[in-house]
CSV table of C-alpha atoms in Angstrom, one decimal:
chain,number,residue,atom,x,y,z
T,73,MET,CA,24.8,-53.4,33.3
T,74,SER,CA,22.7,-54.9,30.3
T,75,ALA,CA,18.8,-53.3,29.1
T,76,PHE,CA,16.6,-54.7,31.2
T,77,ILE,CA,14.9,-57.5,29.2
T,78,PRO,CA,11.7,-58.0,30.9
T,79,GLU,CA,10.7,-61.6,29.2
T,80,VAL,CA,14.4,-62.7,30.1
T,81,ARG,CA,13.6,-63.8,34.4
T,82,PRO,CA,16.1,-63.2,36.8
T,83,GLN,CA,17.9,-66.4,38.6
T,84,SER,CA,16.2,-68.2,41.2
T,85,PRO,CA,18.7,-69.1,44.6
T,86,ALA,CA,18.9,-72.5,43.1
T,87,ASP,CA,19.2,-71.1,39.3
T,88,SER,CA,22.1,-69.0,40.2
T,89,GLN,CA,24.4,-71.9,41.0
T,90,PRO,CA,24.8,-73.7,38.2
T,91,ALA,CA,28.3,-76.1,37.4
T,92,VAL,CA,31.6,-74.4,37.5
T,93,GLY,CA,32.0,-74.1,34.2
T,94,ALA,CA,28.2,-73.3,32.3
T,95,GLU,CA,27.1,-70.6,30.4
T,96,LEU,CA,25.4,-67.9,32.9
T,97,MET,CA,21.7,-66.8,32.1
T,98,LEU,CA,21.0,-63.1,30.9
T,99,THR,CA,18.8,-61.7,33.4
T,100,GLY,CA,19.7,-58.2,32.3
T,101,GLU,CA,21.6,-57.3,35.2
T,102,ARG,CA,24.7,-58.3,33.1
T,103,THR,CA,25.4,-58.3,29.8
T,104,ILE,CA,27.4,-61.5,28.6
T,105,PRO,CA,29.0,-62.7,25.2
T,106,ASN,CA,27.9,-64.8,21.8
T,107,LEU,CA,24.4,-63.8,22.1
T,108,ASP,CA,22.5,-62.1,19.2
T,109,ILE,CA,19.9,-60.5,20.7
T,110,GLU,CA,22.5,-58.9,23.6
T,111,ASN,CA,24.8,-58.3,21.4
T,112,TYR,CA,24.4,-54.0,20.9
T,113,TRP,CA,24.6,-54.1,24.8
T,114,PHE,CA,28.0,-56.4,24.5
T,115,ARG,CA,29.5,-54.3,22.5
T,116,ARG,CA,29.1,-50.9,23.8
T,117,HIS,CA,30.6,-52.5,27.5
T,118,GLU,CA,33.5,-54.6,24.8
T,119,VAL,CA,34.1,-51.5,23.6
T,120,ALA,CA,35.2,-49.7,26.9
T,121,TYR,CA,37.6,-52.4,27.8
T,122,GLU,CA,38.9,-52.7,24.0
T,123,ARG,CA,39.6,-48.9,24.2
T,124,LEU,CA,41.4,-48.5,28.0
T,125,ALA,CA,43.5,-51.9,28.3
T,126,PRO,CA,46.9,-49.6,27.0
T,127,ARG,CA,46.7,-47.4,30.2
T,128,CYS,CA,46.9,-51.2,31.9
T,129,ALA,CA,49.5,-52.2,30.0
T,130,GLY,CA,52.1,-54.1,32.4
T,131,ARG,CA,50.5,-53.3,35.4
T,132,GLU,CA,48.7,-55.0,39.4
T,133,VAL,CA,44.9,-54.4,37.9
T,134,LEU,CA,41.9,-54.8,40.1
T,135,GLU,CA,38.6,-55.5,38.3
T,136,ALA,CA,36.1,-54.5,40.6
T,137,GLY,CA,32.7,-55.8,39.6
T,138,CYS,CA,33.6,-58.1,37.0
T,139,GLY,CA,30.3,-60.0,36.0
T,140,GLU,CA,30.9,-62.7,33.0
T,141,GLY,CA,34.1,-62.2,32.9
T,142,TYR,CA,35.3,-61.2,29.2
T,143,GLY,CA,36.5,-57.8,30.3
T,144,ALA,CA,39.3,-58.8,33.0
T,145,ASP,CA,40.0,-61.6,30.5
T,146,LEU,CA,41.0,-59.0,27.6
T,147,ILE,CA,42.9,-57.0,30.1
T,148,ALA,CA,44.9,-59.2,31.6
T,149,GLY,CA,46.4,-59.9,28.2
T,150,VAL,CA,48.3,-56.9,28.6
T,151,ALA,CA,48.7,-56.5,32.3
T,152,ARG,CA,51.4,-57.8,34.4
T,153,ARG,CA,48.5,-59.4,37.1
T,154,VAL,CA,44.7,-59.1,37.0
T,155,VAL,CA,42.8,-59.3,40.0
T,156,ALA,CA,39.2,-59.7,39.5
T,157,VAL,CA,36.3,-58.9,42.8
T,158,ASP,CA,32.4,-59.9,42.2
T,159,TYR,CA,28.6,-60.2,44.8
T,160,ASP,CA,28.0,-63.7,42.8
T,161,GLN,CA,29.8,-66.5,43.3
T,162,ALA,CA,28.0,-68.3,40.3
T,163,ALA,CA,29.9,-65.4,38.3
T,164,VAL,CA,32.8,-65.8,40.1
T,165,ASP,CA,33.1,-70.3,39.9
T,166,HIS,CA,32.4,-69.0,35.8
T,167,VAL,CA,35.1,-66.7,35.9
T,168,ARG,CA,37.8,-68.6,37.7
T,169,ALA,CA,36.9,-71.7,35.2
T,170,ARG,CA,36.6,-69.9,32.1
T,171,TYR,CA,39.5,-67.4,32.3
T,172,PRO,CA,41.9,-69.0,34.5
T,173,ARG,CA,45.1,-66.2,33.5
T,174,VAL,CA,42.2,-64.1,35.8
T,175,HIS,CA,42.6,-64.5,39.8
T,176,VAL,CA,39.2,-64.3,40.8
T,177,ARG,CA,37.2,-64.4,44.5
T,178,GLN,CA,34.3,-63.5,45.9
T,179,ALA,CA,33.8,-60.1,47.7
T,180,ASN,CA,31.9,-57.1,49.1
T,181,LEU,CA,33.1,-54.1,46.7
T,182,ALA,CA,32.4,-51.7,49.8
T,183,GLU,CA,34.9,-54.0,51.5
T,184,LEU,CA,37.7,-54.7,49.2
T,185,PRO,CA,39.9,-57.9,49.8
T,186,LEU,CA,42.7,-56.7,48.9
T,187,PRO,CA,45.3,-54.4,51.6
T,188,ASP,CA,46.1,-50.8,50.9
T,189,ALA,CA,47.8,-49.8,47.7
T,190,SER,CA,48.1,-52.6,45.9
T,191,MET,CA,47.1,-52.1,43.1
T,192,ASP,CA,48.0,-49.9,40.1
T,193,VAL,CA,44.4,-50.5,39.0
T,194,VAL,CA,41.2,-50.5,39.1
T,195,VAL,CA,38.6,-51.1,36.7
T,196,ASN,CA,35.1,-50.7,37.2
T,197,PHE,CA,33.1,-50.6,34.0
T,198,GLN,CA,29.3,-50.9,34.8
T,199,VAL,CA,28.6,-51.2,37.9
T,200,ILE,CA,28.6,-48.9,40.2
T,201,GLU,CA,25.0,-47.8,39.0
T,202,HIS,CA,24.2,-50.8,41.4
T,203,LEU,CA,25.7,-49.8,44.4
T,204,TRP,CA,24.6,-48.4,47.2
T,205,ASP,CA,27.2,-46.7,49.1
T,206,GLN,CA,29.3,-45.2,45.5
T,207,GLY,CA,31.6,-43.3,47.7
T,208,GLN,CA,32.1,-46.2,50.0
T,209,PHE,CA,33.1,-48.3,47.2
T,210,LEU,CA,35.3,-44.9,45.8
T,211,ARG,CA,37.1,-44.7,48.6
T,212,GLU,CA,38.4,-48.3,48.9
T,213,CYS,CA,39.4,-47.7,45.6
T,214,ALA,CA,41.9,-45.5,46.6
T,215,ARG,CA,43.1,-47.2,49.6
T,216,VAL,CA,43.7,-50.4,47.5
T,217,LEU,CA,46.0,-47.9,44.5
T,218,ARG,CA,49.7,-47.0,45.0
T,219,PRO,CA,50.1,-43.4,45.1
T,220,SER,CA,49.4,-41.8,41.4
T,221,GLY,CA,46.8,-45.6,40.5
T,222,LEU,CA,44.4,-44.8,38.2
T,223,VAL,CA,40.4,-46.0,39.0
T,224,MET,CA,38.7,-45.6,35.3
T,225,VAL,CA,34.8,-46.3,36.3
T,226,SER,CA,31.6,-45.9,33.1
T,227,THR,CA,28.5,-45.9,33.9
T,228,PRO,CA,25.2,-45.3,31.5
T,229,ASN,CA,24.4,-41.9,31.6
T,230,ARG,CA,21.4,-40.5,33.8
T,231,ILE,CA,20.8,-38.0,31.3
T,232,THR,CA,20.3,-40.2,28.5
T,233,PHE,CA,19.7,-43.7,30.1
T,234,SER,CA,16.8,-42.7,32.4
T,235,PRO,CA,15.5,-38.6,30.6
T,236,GLY,CA,13.2,-37.2,33.1
T,237,ARG,CA,12.6,-39.8,35.3
T,238,GLU,CA,13.9,-39.8,40.1
T,239,THR,CA,14.2,-42.8,39.1
T,240,PRO,CA,16.1,-45.5,37.4
T,241,ILE,CA,14.3,-47.4,34.2
T,242,ASN,CA,16.9,-50.3,35.3
T,243,PRO,CA,15.6,-52.3,38.4
T,244,PHE,CA,18.8,-53.8,38.9
T,245,HIS,CA,20.5,-50.1,38.9
T,246,THR,CA,20.1,-48.2,42.9
T,247,ARG,CA,21.2,-44.7,41.5
T,248,GLU,CA,22.4,-43.8,37.4
T,249,LEU,CA,24.7,-40.7,37.3
T,250,ASN,CA,25.5,-37.5,35.2
T,251,ALA,CA,29.4,-36.5,34.2
T,252,ASP,CA,29.3,-33.7,37.3
T,253,GLU,CA,28.2,-35.8,40.0
T,254,LEU,CA,30.2,-38.8,39.4
T,255,THR,CA,33.5,-36.4,38.5
T,256,GLU,CA,31.8,-35.1,42.4
T,257,LEU,CA,31.9,-38.7,43.8
T,258,LEU,CA,35.3,-39.3,42.6
T,259,VAL,CA,36.9,-36.3,43.5
T,260,ASP,CA,35.2,-36.4,47.3
T,261,ALA,CA,36.7,-40.3,47.1
T,262,GLY,CA,40.6,-38.4,46.7
T,263,PHE,CA,41.1,-38.3,43.2
T,264,PRO,CA,41.6,-34.6,42.8
T,265,GLU,CA,41.7,-35.6,38.7
T,266,VAL,CA,39.1,-36.7,36.9
T,267,GLU,CA,39.8,-36.7,32.6
T,268,MET,CA,35.7,-37.7,31.9
T,269,CYS,CA,35.2,-38.9,28.3
T,270,GLY,CA,32.2,-40.0,26.8
T,271,LEU,CA,30.8,-42.8,25.0
T,272,PHE,CA,28.5,-42.4,21.9
T,273,HIS,CA,27.1,-43.8,18.0
T,274,GLY,CA,29.4,-43.6,15.7
T,275,THR,CA,28.9,-43.4,11.7
T,276,ARG,CA,27.5,-47.0,11.4
T,277,LEU,CA,24.9,-47.1,14.3
T,278,ARG,CA,23.8,-43.0,13.3
T,279,GLU,CA,22.7,-44.9,10.5
T,280,MET,CA,20.9,-48.0,11.9
T,281,ASP,CA,19.3,-45.4,14.4
T,282,ALA,CA,18.1,-44.1,11.5
T,283,ARG,CA,16.6,-47.0,9.8
T,284,HIS,CA,15.0,-47.9,13.0
T,285,GLY,CA,13.1,-44.6,14.1
T,286,GLY,CA,15.6,-42.9,15.8
T,287,SER,CA,17.1,-45.3,18.1
T,288,ILE,CA,18.5,-48.5,17.5
T,289,ILE,CA,18.0,-49.0,21.6
T,290,ASP,CA,14.2,-47.9,22.0
T,291,ALA,CA,13.8,-50.8,19.7
T,292,GLN,CA,15.1,-53.2,21.0
T,293,ILE,CA,13.7,-51.7,24.8
T,294,ALA,CA,10.0,-50.9,22.8
T,295,ARG,CA,10.0,-54.8,21.1
T,296,ALA,CA,10.6,-56.5,24.3
T,297,VAL,CA,8.5,-54.7,27.1
T,298,ALA,CA,5.5,-55.7,24.1
T,299,ASP,CA,6.8,-59.3,23.8
T,300,ALA,CA,7.6,-58.8,20.3
T,301,PRO,CA,9.2,-60.6,17.4
T,302,TRP,CA,11.8,-59.0,15.8
T,303,SER,CA,12.0,-57.8,12.6
T,304,PRO,CA,14.9,-59.4,10.5
T,305,GLN,CA,16.0,-55.7,10.0
T,306,LEU,CA,16.8,-55.4,13.6
T,307,ALA,CA,17.9,-58.7,13.9
T,308,ALA,CA,20.8,-58.0,11.6
T,309,ASP,CA,21.5,-54.8,12.8
T,310,VAL,CA,22.0,-55.7,16.2
T,311,ALA,CA,23.7,-58.6,15.2
T,312,ALA,CA,26.3,-56.5,13.5
T,313,VAL,CA,27.2,-54.2,16.0
T,314,THR,CA,31.4,-54.4,16.6
T,315,THR,CA,33.3,-52.0,19.0
T,316,ALA,CA,33.9,-49.9,15.8
T,317,ASP,CA,31.5,-48.1,15.5
T,318,PHE,CA,31.0,-47.0,18.9
T,319,ASP,CA,33.3,-43.2,19.8
T,320,ILE,CA,34.9,-41.8,22.9
T,321,VAL,CA,34.8,-38.7,23.2
T,322,PRO,CA,37.1,-37.2,25.6
T,323,ALA,CA,34.8,-33.9,27.3
T,324,ASP,CA,37.2,-31.5,27.0
T,325,LEU,CA,39.0,-31.6,23.3
T,326,ASP,CA,35.9,-32.2,21.4
T,327,GLN,CA,33.3,-28.7,21.6
T,328,ALA,CA,31.1,-30.9,18.8
T,329,HIS,CA,30.0,-33.3,21.5
T,330,ASP,CA,28.6,-32.7,24.5
T,331,ILE,CA,29.2,-34.9,27.5
T,332,ASP,CA,25.4,-34.9,29.1
T,333,ASP,CA,23.9,-35.9,25.1
T,334,SER,CA,26.4,-39.1,25.5
T,335,LEU,CA,24.8,-42.6,26.4
T,336,ASP,CA,27.7,-43.4,28.6
T,337,LEU,CA,29.8,-41.9,31.0
T,338,ILE,CA,34.1,-42.6,31.1
T,339,ALA,CA,35.9,-41.6,34.2
T,340,ILE,CA,39.5,-42.2,34.4
T,341,ALA,CA,40.4,-40.7,38.0
T,342,VAL,CA,44.4,-40.3,39.5
T,343,ARG,CA,44.7,-41.1,43.0
T,344,HIS,CA,47.2,-38.7,45.2
């Protein structure tokens, strides 16, 4: 998931089949690395992989919805084996060419192409909000996981990402969730133990927020909607964001952070 950037048009069917190894285009549907204008969103996604990768150490991991593949490759640095699936064949071709230590294949996430009880961890970061049948996908996660296996899900917090809206602001999203809704989906799918965390801006990002009218996110979106150039300060701040600028806080351990105020939700759930 990326912020919706109106001036970057979705690819046509012809455009969505690049040569093997070609760069994926920025369409607003997913984030990609090494692009200054996208750096805030990329780092906001990357931090979940960095902080949760230790839970994948020495284990067999499925990334369901791998997108560009940078996260699956990061996890492959510690996991015994990483299998990745994505619905988009262009993304699959890209991952296969760029990240050879990731075993990637094209598939529908509602029908994961893996045997029962074959994985230790399923990773699904910034993907579930794109799915039409979220419950079916999570039931598939439970099916392919071994007993006591983990599913780790991150997703934009509906309360802060699309405030006051009945439908998501991002046209690539089908249904956004709050913490209670995500927990309910996981429990119903066979994951009775759910640890919920929230992602927040850390000190340096809060300083950037203050420099840009209260929200560096709104500053980026406003210029995209208006098709207006970025100020040098905004461009420099966005390009300077790192994963260290975000805090990930367990919902039940820090009373100073209300989970409903988080930017993203991160759930770690255990299959019984």
